[in-house]
Amino acid sequence: MIKVALVDMDGTLYDSMPLHSRAWHRLTGELGIKADEDEFYLDEGMTGAATLNKLAMSAWGRTFDKAECDELYARKARYFREYDAPEVMKGARRVIDGLMARGIKCVLVTGSGQNSLLDRLDDDFPMAFPVDRRVTSRDVVNGKPHPEPFLRGAAIAGAAPEECVAIDNAPLGVESAYRAGVRTIGVCTGPIPPEVLKNAGADLVYSSMDALADDLDGALGIKQ
Ligand code: MG
């Protein structure tokens, strides 16, 4: 019986991934690192520091030190804020309202530390994600695809992994939830094809948040 929903933020609650990709691409251009704008969708869910170190390893065979990571992530976050604020993902409110109406406790599980979005959650999804029910990049040692973020989300809700369902749009997020032993729902909201989310361990894959909202009982394993 599902008691808790562990919900990703970027690309799941907000249509923010095109802007993150744009901001990362701008930063890599400045650093002289060749990158395709769409490749950042594959890294989605990793912490900023993990993404930066992956880029530095591939370009120069080294990692950034903490001060460099902090400066570069702050720069990327600044670029993200300069763009028009992202919209709430179509269908996301229906999913969250449906979960809450079924008495399912929501917990945010994001690799992000971007306050410009975290600060909007209370307005955009009232009562759904109180601050003590959020796992962000600041709360974990190992980000997605490591299982720690979803295990931590389950723990702060006082639930066992098998009492939780995860909702995530990214392959690394799905992998993280799968490795945490959580029933995992992948949602295709960007350029990543459904097979990639299936292969990462998703039990179910939906084509949009609206499609998930339409089949919420089925997704939660609730028999009609
Ligand atoms: Mg995401």
PDB file of C-alpha atoms in Angstrom, residues 52-178:
ATOM      1  CA  LEU A  52      30.669  20.232 -13.130  1.00  0.00           C
ATOM      2  CA  ASN A  53      33.171  17.538 -12.201  1.00  0.00           C
ATOM      3  CA  LYS A  54      31.938  15.242 -14.959  1.00  0.00           C
ATOM      4  CA  LEU A  55      32.472  18.067 -17.467  1.00  0.00           C
ATOM      5  CA  ALA A  56      35.948  18.872 -16.103  1.00  0.00           C
ATOM      6  CA  MET A  57      36.959  15.198 -16.145  1.00  0.00           C
ATOM      7  CA  SER A  58      35.913  14.772 -19.761  1.00  0.00           C
ATOM      8  CA  ALA A  59      37.589  18.024 -20.871  1.00  0.00           C
ATOM      9  CA  TRP A  60      40.761  18.089 -18.791  1.00  0.00           C
ATOM     10  CA  GLY A  61      40.962  14.847 -16.806  1.00  0.00           C
ATOM     11  CA  ARG A  62      40.602  16.606 -13.463  1.00  0.00           C
ATOM     12  CA  THR A  63      37.878  17.760 -11.090  1.00  0.00           C
ATOM     13  CA  PHE A  64      37.129  21.242  -9.770  1.00  0.00           C
ATOM     14  CA  ASP A  65      37.928  22.139  -6.175  1.00  0.00           C
ATOM     15  CA  LYS A  66      35.088  23.196  -3.866  1.00  0.00           C
ATOM     16  CA  ALA A  67      35.612  26.951  -4.399  1.00  0.00           C
ATOM     17  CA  GLU A  68      35.577  26.538  -8.194  1.00  0.00           C
ATOM     18  CA  CYS A  69      32.432  24.385  -7.990  1.00  0.00           C
ATOM     19  CA  ASP A  70      30.682  26.938  -5.802  1.00  0.00           C
ATOM     20  CA  GLU A  71      31.574  29.820  -8.126  1.00  0.00           C
ATOM     21  CA  LEU A  72      30.624  27.978 -11.311  1.00  0.00           C
ATOM     22  CA  TYR A  73      27.344  26.626  -9.915  1.00  0.00           C
ATOM     23  CA  ALA A  74      26.432  30.114  -8.685  1.00  0.00           C
ATOM     24  CA  ARG A  75      27.136  31.424 -12.185  1.00  0.00           C
ATOM     25  CA  LYS A  76      24.966  28.728 -13.786  1.00  0.00           C
ATOM     26  CA  ALA A  77      22.184  29.459 -11.270  1.00  0.00           C
ATOM     27  CA  ARG A  78      22.441  33.165 -12.117  1.00  0.00           C
ATOM     28  CA  TYR A  79      22.030  32.446 -15.851  1.00  0.00           C
ATOM     29  CA  PHE A  80      18.978  30.273 -15.066  1.00  0.00           C
ATOM     30  CA  ARG A  81      17.407  33.128 -13.107  1.00  0.00           C
ATOM     31  CA  GLU A  82      18.023  35.576 -15.960  1.00  0.00           C
ATOM     32  CA  TYR A  83      15.673  33.639 -18.253  1.00  0.00           C
ATOM     33  CA  ASP A  84      11.880  33.872 -17.995  1.00  0.00           C
ATOM     34  CA  ALA A  85      10.709  31.894 -14.958  1.00  0.00           C
ATOM     35  CA  PRO A  86       9.651  28.351 -15.953  1.00  0.00           C
ATOM     36  CA  GLU A  87       5.996  27.363 -15.962  1.00  0.00           C
ATOM     37  CA  VAL A  88       4.524  24.721 -13.711  1.00  0.00           C
ATOM     38  CA  MET A  89       4.613  21.482 -15.762  1.00  0.00           C
ATOM     39  CA  LYS A  90       1.293  20.854 -17.489  1.00  0.00           C
ATOM     40  CA  GLY A  91      -0.602  18.221 -15.502  1.00  0.00           C
ATOM     41  CA  ALA A  92       1.655  18.469 -12.438  1.00  0.00           C
ATOM     42  CA  ARG A  93      -0.977  20.162 -10.267  1.00  0.00           C
ATOM     43  CA  ARG A  94      -3.485  17.452 -11.187  1.00  0.00           C
ATOM     44  CA  VAL A  95      -1.013  14.755 -10.130  1.00  0.00           C
ATOM     45  CA  ILE A  96      -0.173  16.429  -6.815  1.00  0.00           C
ATOM     46  CA  ASP A  97      -3.822  17.247  -6.051  1.00  0.00           C
ATOM     47  CA  GLY A  98      -4.745  13.631  -6.855  1.00  0.00           C
ATOM     48  CA  LEU A  99      -2.047  12.283  -4.540  1.00  0.00           C
ATOM     49  CA  MET A 100      -3.109  14.564  -1.697  1.00  0.00           C
ATOM     50  CA  ALA A 101      -6.793  13.699  -2.219  1.00  0.00           C
ATOM     51  CA  ARG A 102      -5.839  10.015  -1.738  1.00  0.00           C
ATOM     52  CA  GLY A 103      -4.096  10.825   1.551  1.00  0.00           C
ATOM     53  CA  ILE A 104      -0.653  10.230   0.084  1.00  0.00           C
ATOM     54  CA  LYS A 105       2.102  12.308   1.653  1.00  0.00           C
ATOM     55  CA  CYS A 106       4.318  14.119  -0.873  1.00  0.00           C
ATOM     56  CA  VAL A 107       8.078  14.553  -0.410  1.00  0.00           C
ATOM     57  CA  LEU A 108      10.278  16.537  -2.797  1.00  0.00           C
ATOM     58  CA  VAL A 109      13.392  14.661  -3.963  1.00  0.00           C
ATOM     59  CA  THR A 110      15.494  16.903  -6.190  1.00  0.00           C
ATOM     60  CA  GLY A 111      19.156  17.114  -7.168  1.00  0.00           C
ATOM     61  CA  SER A 112      18.720  20.860  -7.394  1.00  0.00           C
ATOM     62  CA  GLY A 113      19.762  23.522  -4.927  1.00  0.00           C
ATOM     63  CA  GLN A 114      18.224  26.300  -7.005  1.00  0.00           C
ATOM     64  CA  ASN A 115      16.337  28.584  -4.618  1.00  0.00           C
ATOM     65  CA  SER A 116      14.565  30.433  -7.430  1.00  0.00           C
ATOM     66  CA  LEU A 117      12.390  27.319  -7.913  1.00  0.00           C
ATOM     67  CA  LEU A 118      12.425  25.885  -4.372  1.00  0.00           C
ATOM     68  CA  ASP A 119      11.040  29.193  -3.090  1.00  0.00           C
ATOM     69  CA  ARG A 120       8.041  28.933  -5.437  1.00  0.00           C
ATOM     70  CA  LEU A 121       6.859  25.499  -4.278  1.00  0.00           C
ATOM     71  CA  ASP A 122       4.590  26.767  -1.483  1.00  0.00           C
ATOM     72  CA  ASP A 123       2.769  29.093  -3.900  1.00  0.00           C
ATOM     73  CA  ASP A 124       2.551  26.711  -6.840  1.00  0.00           C
ATOM     74  CA  PHE A 125       1.738  23.536  -4.849  1.00  0.00           C
ATOM     75  CA  PRO A 126       0.147  24.781  -1.596  1.00  0.00           C
ATOM     76  CA  MET A 127       0.642  22.458   1.401  1.00  0.00           C
ATOM     77  CA  ALA A 128       2.219  19.722  -0.739  1.00  0.00           C
ATOM     78  CA  PHE A 129       5.918  20.137   0.066  1.00  0.00           C
ATOM     79  CA  PRO A 130       6.523  21.737   3.483  1.00  0.00           C
ATOM     80  CA  VAL A 131      10.200  22.557   4.063  1.00  0.00           C
ATOM     81  CA  ASP A 132      10.695  19.541   6.323  1.00  0.00           C
ATOM     82  CA  ARG A 133       9.602  17.276   3.459  1.00  0.00           C
ATOM     83  CA  ARG A 134      12.235  18.268   0.917  1.00  0.00           C
ATOM     84  CA  VAL A 135      15.437  16.495  -0.072  1.00  0.00           C
ATOM     85  CA  THR A 136      17.671  18.828  -2.119  1.00  0.00           C
ATOM     86  CA  SER A 137      21.317  18.778  -3.193  1.00  0.00           C
ATOM     87  CA  ARG A 138      22.144  20.255   0.223  1.00  0.00           C
ATOM     88  CA  ASP A 139      20.786  17.222   2.099  1.00  0.00           C
ATOM     89  CA  VAL A 140      22.734  14.379   0.521  1.00  0.00           C
ATOM     90  CA  VAL A 141      26.334  13.264   0.163  1.00  0.00           C
ATOM     91  CA  ASN A 142      25.594  11.231  -2.960  1.00  0.00           C
ATOM     92  CA  GLY A 143      23.149  12.642  -5.507  1.00  0.00           C
ATOM     93  CA  LYS A 144      21.090  10.742  -8.092  1.00  0.00           C
ATOM     94  CA  PRO A 145      21.702   8.104  -9.558  1.00  0.00           C
ATOM     95  CA  HIS A 146      22.854   6.941  -6.088  1.00  0.00           C
ATOM     96  CA  PRO A 147      19.834   5.690  -4.088  1.00  0.00           C
ATOM     97  CA  GLU A 148      20.548   8.068  -1.159  1.00  0.00           C
ATOM     98  CA  PRO A 149      18.141  10.887  -2.169  1.00  0.00           C
ATOM     99  CA  PHE A 150      15.096   8.589  -2.429  1.00  0.00           C
ATOM    100  CA  LEU A 151      16.065   6.583   0.673  1.00  0.00           C
ATOM    101  CA  ARG A 152      16.333   9.841   2.551  1.00  0.00           C
ATOM    102  CA  GLY A 153      12.960  10.983   1.208  1.00  0.00           C
ATOM    103  CA  ALA A 154      11.342   7.762   2.428  1.00  0.00           C
ATOM    104  CA  ALA A 155      13.051   8.084   5.815  1.00  0.00           C
ATOM    105  CA  ILE A 156      11.911  11.665   6.453  1.00  0.00           C
ATOM    106  CA  ALA A 157       8.344  10.590   5.661  1.00  0.00           C
ATOM    107  CA  GLY A 158       8.719   7.692   8.109  1.00  0.00           C
ATOM    108  CA  ALA A 159       8.006   5.132   5.396  1.00  0.00           C
ATOM    109  CA  ALA A 160       9.698   2.007   4.100  1.00  0.00           C
ATOM    110  CA  PRO A 161      10.780   2.113   0.428  1.00  0.00           C
ATOM    111  CA  GLU A 162       8.064  -0.381  -0.513  1.00  0.00           C
ATOM    112  CA  GLU A 163       5.434   2.041   0.844  1.00  0.00           C
ATOM    113  CA  CYS A 164       6.647   4.762  -1.548  1.00  0.00           C
ATOM    114  CA  VAL A 165       6.247   5.641  -5.182  1.00  0.00           C
ATOM    115  CA  ALA A 166       8.744   7.835  -7.044  1.00  0.00           C
ATOM    116  CA  ILE A 167       7.853  10.182  -9.895  1.00  0.00           C
ATOM    117  CA  ASP A 168      10.791  11.395 -12.001  1.00  0.00           C
ATOM    118  CA  ASN A 169      11.395  12.445 -15.615  1.00  0.00           C
ATOM    119  CA  ALA A 170      15.130  11.734 -15.886  1.00  0.00           C
ATOM    120  CA  PRO A 171      17.062   8.481 -16.426  1.00  0.00           C
ATOM    121  CA  LEU A 172      19.393   9.139 -13.464  1.00  0.00           C
ATOM    122  CA  GLY A 173      16.420   9.986 -11.234  1.00  0.00           C
ATOM    123  CA  VAL A 174      14.613   6.802 -12.239  1.00  0.00           C
ATOM    124  CA  GLU A 175      17.783   4.788 -11.624  1.00  0.00           C
ATOM    125  CA  SER A 176      18.192   6.355  -8.177  1.00  0.00           C
ATOM    126  CA  ALA A 177      14.608   5.468  -7.196  1.00  0.00           C
ATOM    127  CA  TYR A 178      14.871   1.967  -8.635  1.00  0.00           C
TER     128      TYR A 178
END
